[in-house]
mmCIF file of C-alpha atoms and ligand atoms in Angstrom:
data_model
loop_
_atom_site.group_PDB
_atom_site.id
_atom_site.type_symbol
_atom_site.label_atom_id
_atom_site.label_comp_id
_atom_site.label_asym_id
_atom_site.label_seq_id
_atom_site.Cartn_x
_atom_site.Cartn_y
_atom_site.Cartn_z
ATOM 1 C CA MET A 1 -3.470 -15.159 10.432
ATOM 2 C CA HIS A 2 -5.038 -18.037 12.284
ATOM 3 C CA THR A 3 -7.718 -17.969 9.672
ATOM 4 C CA LEU A 4 -6.118 -18.513 6.831
ATOM 5 C CA GLY A 5 -3.820 -21.683 8.698
ATOM 6 C CA THR A 6 -5.889 -23.602 5.890
ATOM 7 C CA SER A 7 -4.930 -21.803 2.548
ATOM 8 C CA ALA A 8 -0.622 -21.240 4.101
ATOM 9 C CA LEU A 9 -0.851 -24.306 3.419
ATOM 10 C CA ARG A 10 -1.588 -24.842 0.558
ATOM 11 C CA VAL A 11 1.339 -23.781 -1.631
ATOM 12 C CA LEU A 12 0.661 -21.515 -4.528
ATOM 13 C CA MET A 13 2.770 -22.632 -7.852
ATOM 14 C CA SER A 14 2.020 -19.498 -10.407
ATOM 15 C CA VAL A 15 4.249 -21.845 -13.142
ATOM 16 C CA ASN A 16 5.351 -20.025 -15.710
ATOM 17 C CA ILE A 17 7.631 -21.616 -17.326
ATOM 18 C CA LEU A 18 9.638 -19.406 -20.208
ATOM 19 C CA VAL A 19 12.269 -21.757 -21.897
ATOM 20 C CA SER A 20 14.281 -20.506 -24.147
ATOM 21 C CA ALA A 21 16.943 -22.501 -26.134
ATOM 22 C CA SER A 22 15.379 -25.500 -26.388
ATOM 23 C CA THR A 23 17.788 -27.243 -28.903
ATOM 24 C CA PHE A 24 21.620 -26.203 -28.382
ATOM 25 C CA SER A 25 23.963 -28.447 -30.424
ATOM 26 C CA SER A 26 27.355 -28.470 -30.497
ATOM 27 C CA SER A 27 29.583 -29.387 -32.980
ATOM 28 C CA VAL A 28 32.505 -32.327 -31.942
ATOM 29 C CA LYS A 29 35.457 -32.621 -34.420
ATOM 30 C CA GLY A 30 33.467 -31.549 -37.211
ATOM 31 C CA LYS A 31 30.677 -33.947 -36.417
ATOM 32 C CA GLN A 32 26.927 -32.522 -35.788
ATOM 33 C CA ARG A 33 25.868 -33.753 -32.124
ATOM 34 C CA SER A 34 22.214 -31.755 -31.565
ATOM 35 C CA LEU A 35 21.109 -32.108 -28.028
ATOM 36 C CA THR A 36 17.752 -31.407 -26.620
ATOM 37 C CA LEU A 37 17.674 -29.690 -23.487
ATOM 38 C CA PRO A 38 17.016 -26.519 -21.902
ATOM 39 C CA ALA A 39 19.734 -24.699 -21.408
ATOM 40 C CA GLU A 40 18.088 -22.072 -19.387
ATOM 41 C CA ALA A 41 14.389 -21.883 -17.719
ATOM 42 C CA ASN A 42 12.904 -18.966 -15.735
ATOM 43 C CA SER A 43 9.682 -19.632 -13.747
ATOM 44 C CA SER A 44 7.151 -17.782 -10.889
ATOM 45 C CA LEU A 45 7.012 -19.238 -7.453
ATOM 46 C CA SER A 46 4.732 -18.256 -5.716
ATOM 47 C CA VAL A 47 4.466 -19.599 -2.077
ATOM 48 C CA PRO A 48 2.609 -18.262 1.585
ATOM 49 C CA VAL A 49 4.921 -16.074 4.499
ATOM 50 C CA ASP A 50 5.599 -19.370 7.004
ATOM 51 C CA THR A 51 5.313 -21.858 5.054
ATOM 52 C CA LYS A 52 8.565 -23.650 3.924
ATOM 53 C CA ALA A 53 9.571 -23.955 0.632
ATOM 54 C CA VAL A 54 12.017 -26.315 -1.692
ATOM 55 C CA LEU A 55 13.049 -25.460 -4.739
ATOM 56 C CA HIS A 56 13.967 -28.571 -7.168
ATOM 57 C CA CYS A 57 17.042 -28.388 -9.701
ATOM 58 C CA PRO A 58 15.049 -30.107 -12.355
ATOM 59 C CA PRO A 59 17.951 -31.487 -14.773
ATOM 60 C CA ASP A 60 18.869 -35.441 -13.941
ATOM 61 C CA ASN A 61 20.809 -35.199 -11.034
ATOM 62 C CA SER A 62 22.318 -38.037 -11.933
ATOM 63 C CA THR A 63 25.157 -36.923 -14.067
ATOM 64 C CA ALA A 64 25.694 -33.301 -12.955
ATOM 65 C CA LEU A 65 29.260 -32.521 -11.101
ATOM 66 C CA VAL A 66 28.496 -29.415 -9.790
ATOM 67 C CA VAL A 67 25.164 -28.203 -8.541
ATOM 68 C CA THR A 68 25.383 -23.943 -7.410
ATOM 69 C CA TRP A 69 22.214 -22.601 -6.597
ATOM 70 C CA THR A 70 23.090 -18.350 -6.532
ATOM 71 C CA ILE A 71 20.456 -16.626 -4.010
ATOM 72 C CA LYS A 72 19.495 -13.735 -4.192
ATOM 73 C CA PRO A 73 16.905 -11.921 -1.611
ATOM 74 C CA ARG A 74 15.268 -8.777 -2.549
ATOM 75 C CA ASP A 75 17.857 -5.737 -0.544
ATOM 76 C CA GLN A 76 20.565 -8.390 0.365
ATOM 77 C CA PRO A 77 23.784 -8.596 -1.070
ATOM 78 C CA PRO A 78 23.980 -12.346 -2.839
ATOM 79 C CA CYS A 79 25.000 -15.620 -1.205
ATOM 80 C CA THR A 80 26.181 -18.848 -3.212
ATOM 81 C CA ARG A 81 26.012 -22.505 -2.150
ATOM 82 C CA ALA A 82 27.599 -25.682 -4.445
ATOM 83 C CA TYR A 83 28.100 -28.441 -4.267
ATOM 84 C CA ARG A 84 30.783 -30.924 -6.045
ATOM 85 C CA ARG A 85 29.985 -34.079 -7.314
ATOM 86 C CA ASP A 86 34.000 -35.289 -7.371
ATOM 87 C CA ASN A 87 35.318 -34.291 -4.132
ATOM 88 C CA ASN A 88 31.538 -34.914 -2.806
ATOM 89 C CA GLU A 89 31.343 -31.606 -0.797
ATOM 90 C CA THR A 90 29.553 -28.336 0.023
ATOM 91 C CA SER A 91 31.041 -24.540 -0.249
ATOM 92 C CA GLU A 92 29.124 -21.710 0.274
ATOM 93 C CA ARG A 93 29.529 -18.271 0.548
ATOM 94 C CA ASN A 94 28.231 -15.242 2.170
ATOM 95 C CA CYS A 95 24.905 -17.309 3.106
ATOM 96 C CA THR A 96 23.825 -15.900 6.965
ATOM 97 C CA ASP A 97 20.192 -17.080 7.284
ATOM 98 C CA VAL A 98 20.116 -20.181 8.821
ATOM 99 C CA ARG A 99 16.395 -20.905 6.926
ATOM 100 C CA ILE A 100 17.700 -21.753 3.874
ATOM 101 C CA SER A 101 19.944 -24.546 3.156
ATOM 102 C CA TRP A 102 19.993 -28.011 0.758
ATOM 103 C CA GLU A 103 16.918 -29.557 1.324
ATOM 104 C CA SER A 104 18.419 -33.031 2.274
ATOM 105 C CA ARG A 105 21.794 -34.357 0.730
ATOM 106 C CA PRO A 106 22.933 -32.402 -1.885
ATOM 107 C CA ASP A 107 24.849 -35.882 -3.380
ATOM 108 C CA GLN A 108 20.989 -37.263 -3.488
ATOM 109 C CA ASN A 109 18.817 -33.851 -4.358
ATOM 110 C CA PRO A 110 20.475 -30.398 -4.854
ATOM 111 C CA ALA A 111 17.085 -28.807 -3.865
ATOM 112 C CA LEU A 112 17.119 -26.104 -2.040
ATOM 113 C CA ARG A 113 14.768 -25.547 1.238
ATOM 114 C CA ILE A 114 13.610 -22.355 2.830
ATOM 115 C CA ASP A 115 11.672 -22.540 6.285
ATOM 116 C CA PRO A 116 10.056 -21.312 7.104
ATOM 117 C CA VAL A 117 8.976 -18.490 4.277
ATOM 118 C CA ALA A 118 9.641 -14.166 5.167
ATOM 119 C CA ILE A 119 8.770 -11.900 3.341
ATOM 120 C CA THR A 120 12.427 -10.521 2.903
ATOM 121 C CA HIS A 121 12.799 -13.704 1.003
ATOM 122 C CA ASP A 122 10.907 -12.512 -2.738
ATOM 123 C CA GLY A 123 14.088 -12.789 -5.024
ATOM 124 C CA TYR A 124 15.714 -15.010 -7.333
ATOM 125 C CA TYR A 125 16.968 -18.120 -6.866
ATOM 126 C CA LYS A 126 18.660 -19.333 -9.657
ATOM 127 C CA CYS A 127 20.403 -23.302 -9.863
ATOM 128 C CA GLU A 128 22.696 -23.488 -12.097
ATOM 129 C CA VAL A 129 24.173 -27.677 -13.680
ATOM 130 C CA ALA A 130 27.670 -28.381 -15.404
ATOM 131 C CA ALA A 131 27.133 -31.834 -16.517
ATOM 132 C CA PRO A 132 28.953 -33.719 -18.909
ATOM 133 C CA ASP A 133 26.348 -33.184 -21.772
ATOM 134 C CA GLY A 134 25.485 -30.038 -21.411
ATOM 135 C CA HIS A 135 24.907 -26.724 -18.606
ATOM 136 C CA PHE A 136 21.851 -26.336 -17.196
ATOM 137 C CA GLY A 137 20.278 -22.822 -15.367
ATOM 138 C CA HIS A 138 16.302 -22.621 -13.838
ATOM 139 C CA THR A 139 16.154 -19.008 -12.595
ATOM 140 C CA TYR A 140 12.692 -18.904 -10.265
ATOM 141 C CA CYS A 141 11.068 -15.738 -9.693
ATOM 142 C CA LEU A 142 9.938 -15.718 -5.443
ATOM 143 C CA ARG A 143 7.305 -14.542 -4.809
ATOM 144 C CA VAL A 144 6.339 -14.398 -0.643
ATOM 145 C CA LEU A 145 2.072 -14.001 -0.509
ATOM 146 C CA VAL A 146 0.670 -12.428 2.436
ATOM 147 C CA PRO A 147 -3.136 -13.180 3.611
ATOM 148 C CA PRO A 148 -4.458 -9.628 4.622
ATOM 149 C CA LYS A 149 -6.335 -9.772 7.824
ATOM 150 C CA VAL A 150 -9.627 -8.497 6.988
ATOM 151 C CA THR A 151 -12.093 -6.618 9.873
ATOM 152 C CA LEU A 152 -16.058 -4.869 8.646
ATOM 153 C CA PHE A 153 -16.929 -2.793 11.202
ATOM 154 C CA GLN A 154 -19.460 0.477 12.221
ATOM 155 C CA ASP A 155 -16.786 3.224 13.629
ATOM 156 C CA SER A 156 -18.053 5.608 15.672
ATOM 157 C CA ASN A 157 -20.085 8.462 12.896
ATOM 158 C CA GLY A 158 -22.574 5.935 11.316
ATOM 159 C CA THR A 159 -19.021 5.047 7.821
ATOM 160 C CA ILE A 160 -19.186 1.368 8.029
ATOM 161 C CA VAL A 161 -15.257 -0.180 7.062
ATOM 162 C CA CYS A 162 -14.216 -3.279 5.782
ATOM 163 C CA ARG A 163 -10.163 -3.168 5.916
ATOM 164 C CA ALA A 164 -8.002 -6.155 4.554
ATOM 165 C CA ALA A 165 -4.375 -4.816 6.758
ATOM 166 C CA ALA A 166 -0.991 -5.599 5.608
ATOM 167 C CA GLY A 167 -1.658 -8.502 2.447
ATOM 168 C CA LYS A 168 0.499 -8.827 0.063
ATOM 169 C CA PRO A 169 -0.764 -8.550 -2.899
ATOM 170 C CA SER A 170 -2.743 -6.176 -2.148
ATOM 171 C CA ALA A 171 -6.676 -7.128 -1.546
ATOM 172 C CA GLN A 172 -9.645 -6.606 -3.593
ATOM 173 C CA ILE A 173 -12.668 -5.038 -1.577
ATOM 174 C CA PHE A 174 -15.713 -5.637 -3.053
ATOM 175 C CA TRP A 175 -19.095 -5.426 -1.547
ATOM 176 C CA ASN A 176 -22.650 -6.033 -1.556
ATOM 177 C CA PRO A 177 -25.356 -3.972 -1.971
ATOM 178 C CA GLU A 178 -23.050 -1.457 -3.336
ATOM 179 C CA GLY A 179 -23.120 1.937 -2.333
ATOM 180 C CA ASP A 180 -20.887 5.435 -1.902
ATOM 181 C CA CYS A 181 -17.626 3.491 -0.412
ATOM 182 C CA HIS A 182 -14.149 5.459 -1.074
ATOM 183 C CA THR A 183 -10.903 2.380 -1.338
ATOM 184 C CA GLU A 184 -7.759 3.199 0.540
ATOM 185 C CA GLU A 185 -4.489 1.292 -0.067
ATOM 186 C CA GLU A 186 -1.856 2.159 2.107
ATOM 187 C CA PRO A 187 1.295 0.503 0.927
ATOM 188 C CA LEU A 188 3.124 -0.479 4.906
ATOM 189 C CA GLY A 189 7.528 -0.467 4.065
ATOM 190 C CA ASN A 190 7.248 -4.403 3.867
ATOM 191 C CA GLY A 191 6.337 -5.449 0.991
ATOM 192 C CA THR A 192 3.248 -5.228 2.175
ATOM 193 C CA VAL A 193 -1.080 -3.176 1.896
ATOM 194 C CA THR A 194 -2.941 -2.212 3.691
ATOM 195 C CA VAL A 195 -6.417 -2.085 1.583
ATOM 196 C CA GLN A 196 -9.049 0.108 3.543
ATOM 197 C CA SER A 197 -12.835 0.606 2.352
ATOM 198 C CA THR A 198 -15.534 2.784 3.561
ATOM 199 C CA CYS A 199 -19.310 3.295 2.866
ATOM 200 C CA HIS A 200 -22.273 4.937 3.335
ATOM 201 C CA TRP A 201 -25.608 3.836 2.064
ATOM 202 C CA GLU A 202 -27.455 7.652 2.088
ATOM 203 C CA GLY A 203 -31.007 7.175 1.918
ATOM 204 C CA ARG A 204 -31.479 4.179 1.404
ATOM 205 C CA GLN A 205 -32.738 1.196 4.222
ATOM 206 C CA VAL A 206 -30.224 -1.206 3.964
ATOM 207 C CA SER A 207 -29.863 -4.238 7.186
ATOM 208 C CA THR A 208 -27.447 -6.123 5.809
ATOM 209 C CA VAL A 209 -23.888 -4.944 4.306
ATOM 210 C CA SER A 210 -21.528 -8.070 3.446
ATOM 211 C CA CYS A 211 -17.810 -7.617 2.189
ATOM 212 C CA SER A 212 -16.363 -9.735 -0.014
ATOM 213 C CA VAL A 213 -12.054 -9.592 0.111
ATOM 214 C CA SER A 214 -10.444 -11.331 -2.844
ATOM 215 C CA HIS A 215 -6.327 -12.674 -2.444
ATOM 216 C CA VAL A 216 -4.874 -15.120 -3.806
ATOM 217 C CA THR A 217 -4.599 -16.683 -0.384
ATOM 218 C CA GLY A 218 -8.092 -17.340 -0.655
ATOM 219 C CA ASN A 219 -10.782 -15.283 -0.586
ATOM 220 C CA LYS A 220 -12.957 -13.754 2.760
ATOM 221 C CA PHE A 221 -16.659 -12.895 3.226
ATOM 222 C CA LEU A 222 -17.963 -11.132 5.724
ATOM 223 C CA GLU A 223 -21.070 -9.561 7.033
ATOM 224 C CA LEU A 224 -22.377 -6.975 9.220
ATOM 225 C CA LYS A 225 -26.192 -6.063 9.806
ATOM 226 C CA THR A 226 -26.908 -2.790 10.303
ATOM 227 C CA GLY A 227 -30.389 -3.482 10.509
ATOM 228 C CA ASP A 228 -30.202 -3.208 13.891
ATOM 229 C CA GLN A 229 -30.190 0.847 14.084
ATOM 230 C CA LEU A 230 -31.795 1.103 11.123
ATOM 231 C CA SER A 231 -34.884 -0.401 12.011
ATOM 232 C CA LEU A 232 -34.553 1.662 15.526
ATOM 233 C CA ASN A 233 -34.465 4.578 13.864
ATOM 234 C CA SER A 234 -37.776 4.008 11.741
ATOM 235 C CA THR A 235 -39.346 2.703 14.557
ATOM 236 C CA ILE A 236 -39.498 5.625 16.731
ATOM 237 C CA LEU A 237 -40.035 7.229 12.827
ATOM 238 C CA TYR A 238 -42.858 4.796 13.040
ATOM 239 C CA ILE A 239 -44.043 5.959 17.066
ATOM 240 C CA THR A 240 -43.752 8.908 17.195
ATOM 241 C CA SER A 241 -45.728 9.658 13.372
ATOM 242 C CA SER A 242 -48.171 7.589 15.492
ATOM 243 C CA ILE A 243 -47.952 9.356 17.917
ATOM 244 C CA SER A 244 -48.365 12.540 15.986
ATOM 245 C CA VAL A 245 -51.117 11.192 13.823
ATOM 246 C CA ALA A 246 -53.566 10.068 16.421
ATOM 247 C CA LEU A 247 -52.724 13.213 18.633
ATOM 248 C CA VAL A 248 -53.410 14.933 15.416
ATOM 249 C CA ILE A 249 -56.677 13.461 15.104
ATOM 250 C CA VAL A 250 -57.934 13.509 19.260
ATOM 251 C CA GLY A 251 -56.544 17.180 18.621
ATOM 252 C CA SER A 252 -59.377 17.325 15.668
ATOM 253 C CA ILE A 253 -62.458 15.560 17.450
ATOM 254 C CA LEU A 254 -61.998 17.275 20.585
ATOM 255 C CA LEU A 255 -62.740 20.528 18.892
ATOM 256 C CA TRP A 256 -64.761 19.139 17.103
ATOM 257 C CA ARG A 257 -67.096 18.397 19.491
ATOM 258 C CA ILE A 258 -66.030 21.700 21.495
ATOM 259 C CA GLY A 259 -67.338 23.763 18.132
ATOM 260 C CA CYS A 260 -70.056 21.510 17.894
ATOM 261 C CA CYS A 261 -71.156 21.152 21.863
ATOM 262 C CA ARG A 262 -70.889 25.605 21.832
ATOM 263 C CA LYS A 263 -72.922 25.787 18.445
ATOM 264 C CA CYS A 264 -75.569 23.150 20.276
HETATM 265 C C1 NAG B 301 15.916 -15.509 -17.102
HETATM 266 O O1 NAG B 301 15.570 -13.907 -16.510
HETATM 267 C C2 NAG B 301 16.999 -13.779 -16.645
HETATM 268 C C3 NAG B 301 16.289 -12.737 -15.620
HETATM 269 O O2 NAG B 301 16.320 -13.320 -15.014
HETATM 270 C C4 NAG B 301 17.405 -13.380 -17.806
HETATM 271 O O3 NAG B 301 18.352 -12.266 -18.640
HETATM 272 C C5 NAG B 301 16.495 -14.446 -18.947
HETATM 273 O O4 NAG B 301 16.610 -13.886 -19.873
HETATM 274 C C6 NAG B 301 15.248 -15.479 -19.447
HETATM 275 N N1 NAG B 301 15.020 -15.905 -19.507
HETATM 276 C C7 NAG B 301 13.969 -16.178 -20.067
HETATM 277 C C8 NAG B 301 14.050 -17.789 -20.639
HETATM 278 O O5 NAG B 301 13.237 -15.694 -20.052
HETATM 279 C C1 NAG B 302 29.079 -37.928 0.795
HETATM 280 O O1 NAG B 302 29.056 -37.506 1.661
HETATM 281 C C2 NAG B 302 28.212 -37.458 2.630
HETATM 282 C C3 NAG B 302 28.018 -37.010 4.413
HETATM 283 O O2 NAG B 302 29.204 -35.229 4.456
HETATM 284 C C4 NAG B 302 28.109 -38.900 2.888
HETATM 285 O O3 NAG B 302 26.699 -39.095 4.227
HETATM 286 C C5 NAG B 302 27.730 -39.933 1.438
HETATM 287 O O4 NAG B 302 27.597 -40.733 1.796
HETATM 288 C C6 NAG B 302 28.869 -39.088 0.465
HETATM 289 N N1 NAG B 302 27.855 -39.822 -1.454
HETATM 290 C C7 NAG B 302 28.658 -39.976 -2.176
HETATM 291 C C8 NAG B 302 28.133 -40.574 -2.571
HETATM 292 O O5 NAG B 302 29.766 -40.313 -1.718
HETATM 293 C C1 NAG B 303 30.019 -10.516 0.248
HETATM 294 O O1 NAG B 303 28.585 -10.262 0.704
HETATM 295 C C2 NAG B 303 29.079 -8.474 0.872
HETATM 296 C C3 NAG B 303 28.177 -7.790 1.879
HETATM 297 O O2 NAG B 303 27.602 -8.187 2.853
HETATM 298 C C4 NAG B 303 30.154 -7.879 -0.901
HETATM 299 O O3 NAG B 303 30.288 -6.945 -0.142
HETATM 300 C C5 NAG B 303 30.789 -9.397 -0.471
HETATM 301 O O4 NAG B 303 30.926 -9.125 -2.069
HETATM 302 C C6 NAG B 303 30.345 -11.211 -0.757
HETATM 303 N N1 NAG B 303 30.971 -11.187 -1.586
HETATM 304 C C7 NAG B 303 30.530 -12.517 -2.435
HETATM 305 C C8 NAG B 303 31.874 -13.258 -2.974
HETATM 306 O O5 NAG B 303 29.883 -12.380 -3.106
HETATM 307 C C1 NAG B 304 17.953 -37.045 -7.851
HETATM 308 O O1 NAG B 304 17.287 -36.653 -7.364
HETATM 309 C C2 NAG B 304 15.495 -36.285 -7.218
HETATM 310 C C3 NAG B 304 14.216 -35.569 -6.312
HETATM 311 O O2 NAG B 304 14.774 -34.486 -6.845
HETATM 312 C C4 NAG B 304 15.756 -37.838 -5.966
HETATM 313 O O3 NAG B 304 14.123 -38.513 -5.363
HETATM 314 C C5 NAG B 304 16.914 -39.601 -7.492
HETATM 315 O O4 NAG B 304 16.866 -39.743 -6.414
HETATM 316 C C6 NAG B 304 17.894 -38.020 -7.734
HETATM 317 N N1 NAG B 304 18.636 -38.937 -8.256
HETATM 318 C C7 NAG B 304 19.910 -39.546 -8.030
HETATM 319 C C8 NAG B 304 20.686 -40.525 -9.080
HETATM 320 O O5 NAG B 304 20.284 -38.686 -7.395
HETATM 321 C C1 NAG B 305 -16.401 9.361 9.581
HETATM 322 O O1 NAG B 305 -15.251 8.452 10.210
HETATM 323 C C2 NAG B 305 -14.931 8.116 8.845
HETATM 324 C C3 NAG B 305 -13.348 7.206 8.811
HETATM 325 O O2 NAG B 305 -13.366 7.157 10.146
HETATM 326 C C4 NAG B 305 -13.878 9.369 8.581
HETATM 327 O O3 NAG B 305 -13.505 9.906 7.414
HETATM 328 C C5 NAG B 305 -14.587 10.441 8.352
HETATM 329 O O4 NAG B 305 -14.055 11.674 8.238
HETATM 330 C C6 NAG B 305 -16.091 10.673 9.736
HETATM 331 N N1 NAG B 305 -17.084 11.174 9.109
HETATM 332 C C7 NAG B 305 -17.279 12.809 9.796
HETATM 333 C C8 NAG B 305 -18.854 13.388 9.456
HETATM 334 O O5 NAG B 305 -16.599 12.445 10.903
HETATM 335 C C1 NAG B 306 4.643 -5.558 7.533
HETATM 336 O O1 NAG B 306 4.112 -4.629 8.608
HETATM 337 C C2 NAG B 306 3.170 -4.045 8.964
HETATM 338 C C3 NAG B 306 3.789 -3.118 9.610
HETATM 339 O O2 NAG B 306 4.697 -3.026 10.007
HETATM 340 C C4 NAG B 306 3.360 -5.665 9.922
HETATM 341 O O3 NAG B 306 2.189 -5.049 10.835
HETATM 342 C C5 NAG B 306 3.136 -6.773 9.474
HETATM 343 O O4 NAG B 306 3.254 -7.627 10.379
HETATM 344 C C6 NAG B 306 4.437 -6.599 8.551
HETATM 345 N N1 NAG B 306 4.399 -8.042 8.516
HETATM 346 C C7 NAG B 306 5.003 -9.014 7.758
HETATM 347 C C8 NAG B 306 5.016 -9.776 6.833
HETATM 348 O O5 NAG B 306 6.190 -8.847 8.344
#
């Protein structure tokens, strides 16, 4: 986890705002008045676990009479936080998570803060604004990212294993050189997944293998020298065969000489 500090600081945002009803009109005493205000918007927001996230409530806040946040994390009952400008008061309903609160003073900025972000904060966060000139809603689909713990090692039977443990979403593993590999994914129940790839390079002279782990929180590259073992094996083989060849030659010479001398 410590190696991913820098990437964790980076708030990854994949914003894809879908705006619907970008134009709505209201009829005031027969007169047609057209407003160009997005009535509803959705966006997805990806944030690394253990960081601070701030969810803004986009429209001009100065005119907002009431701002309401509906907080619906995964597997938890919804909670609402509201601010009313007329009496300058905040209220809350069913909100028990102390990590979620107003970012600062809602009379100045009605943004919501989650600090620190936990894996259970995955879910929907909707901000609704009631203003004199209309209503506005913005729903964030919050996705919490967990960097995997990456390891590369050789197990007792010589198989080389690359593991990306407890990542969210699941990581992808690539090998260089490509070997005879088997990759498995194991969901851990809390939304994280462990991906493990085991490889061998049958009958090939491979001195170094590398494993690249690709993940939205950052990529990892690990290298393992298998050279020592493989070259040790081949050295032994080489020495053994050299000795055998030498013995055969010496033996042949001796036999030839013995044969020769008997003849003579
Ligand atoms: C936003 O998401 C909600 C459900 O979360 C959906 O009902 C609504 O149609 C979406 N709006 C847009 C503009 O995609
Ligand atoms: C709203 O109330 C807070 C204290 O709760 C106060 O600091 C702030 O000045 C008030 N804002 C307005 C606009 O009255
Ligand atoms: C508050 O949460 C409880 C469950 O913990 C739920 O039954 C109740 O309907 C919630 N109340 C509101 C107003 O959302
Ligand atoms: C509106 O919110 C922004 C932050 O989003 C803040 O900087 C600004 O002061 C707010 N404006 C008013 C009039 O409260
Ligand atoms: C070698 O180790 C791997 C991973 O630990 C295991 O899946 C495999 O069955 C083992 N093979 C032998 C021949 O022991
Ligand atoms: C998810 O569960 C696994 C296994 O219980 C644990 O090792 C990991 O730390 C958990 N991850 C988070 C972010 O809670």
